[in-house]
Short mmCIF file of C-alpha atoms in Angstrom, two decimals:
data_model
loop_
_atom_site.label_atom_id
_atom_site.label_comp_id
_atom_site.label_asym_id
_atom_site.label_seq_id
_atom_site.Cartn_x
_atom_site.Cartn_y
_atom_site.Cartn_z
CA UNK A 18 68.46 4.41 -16.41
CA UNK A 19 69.13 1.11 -14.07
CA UNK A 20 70.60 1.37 -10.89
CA UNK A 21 72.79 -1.51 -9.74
CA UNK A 22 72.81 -1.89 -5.76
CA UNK A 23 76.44 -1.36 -3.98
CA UNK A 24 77.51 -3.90 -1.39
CA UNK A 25 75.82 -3.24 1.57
CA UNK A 26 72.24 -2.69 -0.45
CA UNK A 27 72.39 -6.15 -1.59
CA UNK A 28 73.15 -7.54 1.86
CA UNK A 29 70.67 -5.69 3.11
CA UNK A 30 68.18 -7.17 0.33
CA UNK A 31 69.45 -10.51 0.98
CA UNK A 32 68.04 -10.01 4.73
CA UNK A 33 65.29 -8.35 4.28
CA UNK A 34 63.98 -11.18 1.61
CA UNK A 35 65.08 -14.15 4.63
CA UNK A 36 62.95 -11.78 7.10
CA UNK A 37 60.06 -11.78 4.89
CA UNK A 38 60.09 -15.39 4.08
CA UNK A 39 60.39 -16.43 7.97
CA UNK A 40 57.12 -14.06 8.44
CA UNK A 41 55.67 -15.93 5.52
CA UNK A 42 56.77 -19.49 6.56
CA UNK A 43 56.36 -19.88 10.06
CA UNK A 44 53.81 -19.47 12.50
CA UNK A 45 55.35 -17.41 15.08
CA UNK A 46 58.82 -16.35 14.88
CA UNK A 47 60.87 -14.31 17.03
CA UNK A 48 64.12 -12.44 16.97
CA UNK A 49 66.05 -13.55 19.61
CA UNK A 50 67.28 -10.26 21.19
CA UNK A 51 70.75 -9.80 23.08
CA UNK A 52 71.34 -6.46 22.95
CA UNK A 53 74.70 -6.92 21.22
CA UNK A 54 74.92 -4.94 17.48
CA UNK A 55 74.10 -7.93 15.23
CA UNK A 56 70.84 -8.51 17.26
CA UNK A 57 69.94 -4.56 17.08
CA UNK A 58 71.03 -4.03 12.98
CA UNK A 59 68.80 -7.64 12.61
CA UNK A 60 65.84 -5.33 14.67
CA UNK A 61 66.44 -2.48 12.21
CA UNK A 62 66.45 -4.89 9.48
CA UNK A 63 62.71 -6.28 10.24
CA UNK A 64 61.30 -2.72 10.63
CA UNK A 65 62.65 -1.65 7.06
CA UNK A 66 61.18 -4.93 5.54
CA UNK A 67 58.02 -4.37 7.44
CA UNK A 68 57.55 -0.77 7.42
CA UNK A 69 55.05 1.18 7.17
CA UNK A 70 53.59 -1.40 8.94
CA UNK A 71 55.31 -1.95 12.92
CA UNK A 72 57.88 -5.09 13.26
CA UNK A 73 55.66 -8.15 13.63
CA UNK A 74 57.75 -10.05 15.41
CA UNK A 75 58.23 -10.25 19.44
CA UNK A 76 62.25 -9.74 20.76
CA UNK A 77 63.04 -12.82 23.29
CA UNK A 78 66.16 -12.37 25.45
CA UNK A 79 67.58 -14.25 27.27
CA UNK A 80 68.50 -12.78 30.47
CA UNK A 81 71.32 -14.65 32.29
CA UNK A 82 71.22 -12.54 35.49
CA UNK A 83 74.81 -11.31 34.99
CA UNK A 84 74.28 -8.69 31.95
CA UNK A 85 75.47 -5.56 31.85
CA UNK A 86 73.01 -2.90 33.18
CA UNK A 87 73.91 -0.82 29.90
CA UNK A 88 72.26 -3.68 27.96
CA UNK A 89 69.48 -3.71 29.55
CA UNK A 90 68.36 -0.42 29.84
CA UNK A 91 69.70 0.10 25.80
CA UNK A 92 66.75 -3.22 25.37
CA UNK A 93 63.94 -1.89 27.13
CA UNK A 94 64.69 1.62 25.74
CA UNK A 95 64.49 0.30 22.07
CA UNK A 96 61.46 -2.21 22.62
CA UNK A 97 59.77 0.87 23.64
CA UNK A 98 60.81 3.16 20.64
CA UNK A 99 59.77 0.94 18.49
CA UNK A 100 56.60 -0.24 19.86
CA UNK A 101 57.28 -3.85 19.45
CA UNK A 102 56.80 -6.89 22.40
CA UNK A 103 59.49 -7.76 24.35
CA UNK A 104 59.65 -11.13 26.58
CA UNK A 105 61.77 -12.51 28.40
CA UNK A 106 63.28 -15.72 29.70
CA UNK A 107 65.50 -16.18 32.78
CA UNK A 108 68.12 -18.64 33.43
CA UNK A 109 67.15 -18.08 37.02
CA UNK A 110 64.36 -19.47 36.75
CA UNK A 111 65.50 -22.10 35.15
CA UNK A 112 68.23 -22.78 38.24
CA UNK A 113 65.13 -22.20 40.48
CA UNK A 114 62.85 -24.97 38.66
CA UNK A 115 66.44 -27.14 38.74
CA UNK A 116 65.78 -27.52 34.85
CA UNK A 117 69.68 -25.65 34.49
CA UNK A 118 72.81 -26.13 37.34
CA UNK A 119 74.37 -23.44 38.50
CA UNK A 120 78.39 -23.56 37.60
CA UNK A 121 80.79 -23.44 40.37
CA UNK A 122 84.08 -22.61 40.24
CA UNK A 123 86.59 -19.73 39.24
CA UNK A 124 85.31 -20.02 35.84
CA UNK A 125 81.35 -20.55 36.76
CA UNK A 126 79.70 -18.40 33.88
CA UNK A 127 75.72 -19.38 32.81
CA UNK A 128 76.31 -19.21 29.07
CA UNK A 129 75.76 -22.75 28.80
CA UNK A 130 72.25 -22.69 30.87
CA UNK A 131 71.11 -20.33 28.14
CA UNK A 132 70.68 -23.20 26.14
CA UNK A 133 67.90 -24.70 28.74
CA UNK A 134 66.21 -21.42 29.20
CA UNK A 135 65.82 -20.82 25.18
CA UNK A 136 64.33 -24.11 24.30
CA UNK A 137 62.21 -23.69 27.73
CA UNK A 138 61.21 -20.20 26.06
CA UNK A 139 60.71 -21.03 22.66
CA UNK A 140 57.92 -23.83 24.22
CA UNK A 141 56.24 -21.79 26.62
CA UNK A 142 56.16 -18.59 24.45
CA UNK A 143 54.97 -21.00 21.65
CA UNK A 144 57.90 -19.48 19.41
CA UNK A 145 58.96 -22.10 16.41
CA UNK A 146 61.63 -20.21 15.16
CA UNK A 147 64.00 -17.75 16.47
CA UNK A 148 65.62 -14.84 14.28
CA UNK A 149 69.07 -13.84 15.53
CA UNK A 150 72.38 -11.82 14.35
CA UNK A 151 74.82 -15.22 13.44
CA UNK A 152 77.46 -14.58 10.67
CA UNK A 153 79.52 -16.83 9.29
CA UNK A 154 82.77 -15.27 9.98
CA UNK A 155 82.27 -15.15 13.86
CA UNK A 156 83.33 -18.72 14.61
CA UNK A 157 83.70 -21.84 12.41
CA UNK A 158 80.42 -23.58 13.75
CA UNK A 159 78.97 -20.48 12.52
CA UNK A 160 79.74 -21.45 8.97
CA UNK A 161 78.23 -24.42 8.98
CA UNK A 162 74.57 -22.91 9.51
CA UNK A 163 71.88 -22.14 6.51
CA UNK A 164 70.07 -19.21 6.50
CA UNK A 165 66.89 -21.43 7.61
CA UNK A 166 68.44 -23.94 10.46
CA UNK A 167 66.83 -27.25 11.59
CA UNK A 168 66.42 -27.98 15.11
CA UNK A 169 65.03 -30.82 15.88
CA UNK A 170 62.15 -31.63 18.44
CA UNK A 171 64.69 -31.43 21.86
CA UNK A 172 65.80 -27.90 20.08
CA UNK A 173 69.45 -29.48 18.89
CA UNK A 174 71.32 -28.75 16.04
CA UNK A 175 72.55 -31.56 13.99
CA UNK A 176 75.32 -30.22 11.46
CA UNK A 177 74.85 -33.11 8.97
CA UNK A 178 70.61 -32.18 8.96
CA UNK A 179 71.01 -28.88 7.09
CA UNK A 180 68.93 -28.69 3.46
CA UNK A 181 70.24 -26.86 0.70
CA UNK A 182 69.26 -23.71 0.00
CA UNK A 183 70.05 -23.22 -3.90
CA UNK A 184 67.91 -20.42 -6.06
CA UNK A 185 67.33 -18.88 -2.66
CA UNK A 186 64.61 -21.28 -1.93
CA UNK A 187 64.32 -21.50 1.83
CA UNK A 188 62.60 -24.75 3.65
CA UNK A 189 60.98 -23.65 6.65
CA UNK A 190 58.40 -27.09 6.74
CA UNK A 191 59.01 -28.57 10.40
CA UNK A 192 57.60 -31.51 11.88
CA UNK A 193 55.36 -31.00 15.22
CA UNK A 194 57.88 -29.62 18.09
CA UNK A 195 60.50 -28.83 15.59
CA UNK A 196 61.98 -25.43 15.69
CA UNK A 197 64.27 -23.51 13.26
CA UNK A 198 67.02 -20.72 13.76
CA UNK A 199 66.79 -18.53 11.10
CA UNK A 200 70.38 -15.85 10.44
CA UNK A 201 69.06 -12.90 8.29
CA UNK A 202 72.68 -11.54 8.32
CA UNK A 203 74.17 -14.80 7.69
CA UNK A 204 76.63 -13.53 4.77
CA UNK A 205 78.01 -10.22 6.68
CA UNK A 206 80.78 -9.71 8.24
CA UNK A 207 81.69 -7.93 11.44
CA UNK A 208 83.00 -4.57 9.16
CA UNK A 209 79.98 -4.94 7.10
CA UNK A 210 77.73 -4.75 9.93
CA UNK A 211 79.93 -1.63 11.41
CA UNK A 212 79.94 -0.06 7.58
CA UNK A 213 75.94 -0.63 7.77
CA UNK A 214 75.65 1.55 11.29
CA UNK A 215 77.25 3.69 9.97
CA UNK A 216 75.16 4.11 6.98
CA UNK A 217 71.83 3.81 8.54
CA UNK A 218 73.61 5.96 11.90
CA UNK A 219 71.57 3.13 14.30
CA UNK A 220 71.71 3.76 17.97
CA UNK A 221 74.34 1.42 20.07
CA UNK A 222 74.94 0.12 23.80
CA UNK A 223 77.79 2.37 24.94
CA UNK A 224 79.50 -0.50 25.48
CA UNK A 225 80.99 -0.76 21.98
CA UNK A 226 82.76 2.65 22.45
CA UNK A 227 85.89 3.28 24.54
CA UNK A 228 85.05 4.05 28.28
CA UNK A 229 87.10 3.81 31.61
CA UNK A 230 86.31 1.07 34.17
CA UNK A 231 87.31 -0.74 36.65
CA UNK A 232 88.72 -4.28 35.02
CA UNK A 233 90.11 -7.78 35.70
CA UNK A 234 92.97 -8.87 33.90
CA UNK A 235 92.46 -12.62 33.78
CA UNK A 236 95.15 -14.69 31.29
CA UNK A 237 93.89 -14.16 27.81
CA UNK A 238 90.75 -11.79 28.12
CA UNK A 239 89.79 -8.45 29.91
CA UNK A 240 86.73 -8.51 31.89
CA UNK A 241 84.30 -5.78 33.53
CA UNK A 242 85.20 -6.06 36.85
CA UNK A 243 81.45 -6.68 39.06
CA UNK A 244 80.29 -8.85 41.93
CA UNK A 245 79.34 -12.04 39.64
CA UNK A 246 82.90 -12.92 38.83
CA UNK A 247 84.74 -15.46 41.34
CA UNK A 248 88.09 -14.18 41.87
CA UNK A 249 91.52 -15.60 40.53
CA UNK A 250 94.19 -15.67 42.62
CA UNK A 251 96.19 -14.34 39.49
CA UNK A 252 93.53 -12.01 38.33
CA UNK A 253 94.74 -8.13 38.13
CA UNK A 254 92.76 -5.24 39.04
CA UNK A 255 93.45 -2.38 36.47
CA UNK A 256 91.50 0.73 35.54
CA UNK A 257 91.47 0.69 31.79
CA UNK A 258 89.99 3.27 28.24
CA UNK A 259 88.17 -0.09 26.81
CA UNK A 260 85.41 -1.42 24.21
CA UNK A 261 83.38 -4.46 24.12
CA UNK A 262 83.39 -5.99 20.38
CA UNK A 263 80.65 -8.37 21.77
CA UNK A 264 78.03 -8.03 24.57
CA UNK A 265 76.80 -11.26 26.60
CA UNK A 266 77.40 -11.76 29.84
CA UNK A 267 79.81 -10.10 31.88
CA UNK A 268 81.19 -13.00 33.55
CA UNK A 269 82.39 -13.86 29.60
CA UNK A 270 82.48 -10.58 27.37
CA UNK A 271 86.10 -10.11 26.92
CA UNK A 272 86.79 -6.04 26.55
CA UNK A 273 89.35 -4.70 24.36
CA UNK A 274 91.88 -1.56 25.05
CA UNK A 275 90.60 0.99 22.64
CA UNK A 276 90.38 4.87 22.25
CA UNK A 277 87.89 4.19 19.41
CA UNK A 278 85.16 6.34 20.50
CA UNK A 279 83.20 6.60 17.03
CA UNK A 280 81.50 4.46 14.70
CA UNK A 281 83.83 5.37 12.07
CA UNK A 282 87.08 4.90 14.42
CA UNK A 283 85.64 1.34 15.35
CA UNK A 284 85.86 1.04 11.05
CA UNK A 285 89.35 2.08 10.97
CA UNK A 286 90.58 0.27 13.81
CA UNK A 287 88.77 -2.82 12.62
CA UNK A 288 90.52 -3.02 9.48
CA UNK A 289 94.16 -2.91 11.32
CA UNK A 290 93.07 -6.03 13.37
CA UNK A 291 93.96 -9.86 13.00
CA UNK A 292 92.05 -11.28 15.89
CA UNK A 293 88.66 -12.69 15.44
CA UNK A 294 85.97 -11.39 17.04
CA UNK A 295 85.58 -13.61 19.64
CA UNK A 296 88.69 -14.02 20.05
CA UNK A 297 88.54 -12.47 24.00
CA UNK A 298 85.67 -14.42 24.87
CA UNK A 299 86.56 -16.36 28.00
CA UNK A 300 84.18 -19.22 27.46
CA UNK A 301 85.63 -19.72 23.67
CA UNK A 302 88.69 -20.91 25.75
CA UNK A 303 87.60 -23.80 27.00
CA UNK A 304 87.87 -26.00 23.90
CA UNK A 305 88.17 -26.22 20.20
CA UNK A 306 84.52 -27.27 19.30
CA UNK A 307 82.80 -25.28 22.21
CA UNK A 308 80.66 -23.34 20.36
CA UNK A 309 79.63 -26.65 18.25
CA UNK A 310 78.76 -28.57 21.22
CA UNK A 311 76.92 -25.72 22.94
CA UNK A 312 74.90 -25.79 19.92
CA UNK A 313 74.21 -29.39 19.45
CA UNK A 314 73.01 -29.09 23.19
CA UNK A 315 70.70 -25.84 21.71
CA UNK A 316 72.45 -23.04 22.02
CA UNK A 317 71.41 -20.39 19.16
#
């Protein structure tokens, strides 16, 4: 009798061949570890493809400084369950060594100084390709990635450098200092990746489900109020029952009124939405092609 694999099996077969064939290609990969869900379902990804065996590859986040203290503990928590290295690089440090500027301003965040700190950790962690949670549908310079992404040997992303990947055939080969970004999850959506915790009931950041805190009401976006945000003179101080849809920094991570409070509430209340994802994240705001050029510049 066959069996023919629903949906979410054959996504999850899709990744689980792309994590096996960056373990077989490259020479030491990573998985570049936020903390956010599409990092942590990529995690539980690579221990099904690896299991019995333990998760052979490190988890590299990048802390900015201004992270929630949820995400944090939520990272060190599941690096230990699962027995697998964790390392991390500091944007910091690279303020400290003057390698990255510190923003000023009412809108001073450090997601662009990431960008410095990865390609400063890829090199001294000897990394040559990074594993992370991009899908397609998150923002349009998203969809313009392969599963196996070219960087060249300053870490950038050049749009028009991408090789085709018909038949499933994935080209890893890189040149000496050459890196590649490689998006297991690539072809999921935010619902499917919601649908698939569900499924496989993985463990979240409480984040994602509706709490009370203190906010700041700042134009377009909702922020966690805390000491690393300069104030707006036009900023409002609320107590609000919110969610986070994504987790970065906090200076950025736009929250979302919500009662959702359950997996499958965060399904149903998905599927009444129209805005994207990152839709409330402040940086997003500052022009059309951000994400592009933060990427060019190499940003994940």
């Amino acid at each position: 009798m066959s069996y023919r694999l629903n949906y979410l099996e054959e996504l999850e077969a899709e990744a689980v061949y792309v994590l096996r064939e960056a373990f077989a290609q490259f020479q030491h990969p990573c998985i570049l570890f936020s903390g956010g869900k599409d990092s942590i379902v990529v995690t539980h990804l690579a221990a099904k493809a690896f299991a019995p065996g333990p998760i052979p590859f490190s988890l590299l986040h990048i802390d900015t400084g201004h992270n929630f203290p949820e995400t944090l503990q939520f990272r060190d928590e599941l690096a230990e369950r699962l027995n697998v290295r964790l390392v991390v690089g500091k944007v910091e440090d690279s303020i400290q060594r003057q390698t990255a500027l510190e923003e000023n301003g009412p809108n001073a965040n450090r997601n662009r100084a990431q960008s410095i700190t990865l390609l400063e950790s890829m090199e001294s962690f000897g990394f040559d390709a990074a594993i992370g949670g991009g899908r397609r549908d998150e923002e349009k310079a998203r969809a313009k990635e392969r599963f196996f992404s070219h960087r060249d040997a300053f870490g950038q992303w050049d749009p028009k450098n991408q090789g085709p990947e018909i038949w499933h055939l994935y080209n890893g080969r890189l040149n000496q200092g050459e890196q590649f970004r490689v998006f297991p999850i690539s072809n999921w959506t935010e619902l499917d990746v919601w649908e698939y915790i569900q499924k496989e009931n993985i463990l979240l950041p409480s984040l994602y489900f509706a709490h009370q805190r203190p906010c700041v009401k700042r134009k377009e976006s909702i922020l966690a109020q805390s000491s690393y945000l300069v104030p707006h003179d036009t900023d409002e101080l609320l107590d609000l029952t919110v969610r986070f849809r994504t987790i970065g920094d906090m200076t950025i991570s736009g929250a979302m009124i919500s009662t959702a409070s359950t997996v499958a509430d965060i399904i149903t209340e998905l599927k009444e939405m129209n805005q994207s994802e990152r839709g409330s994240r402040a940086d997003d705001f500052r022009s059309e092609s951000s994400m592009e050029d933060r990427k060019k510049e190499g940003y994940f």
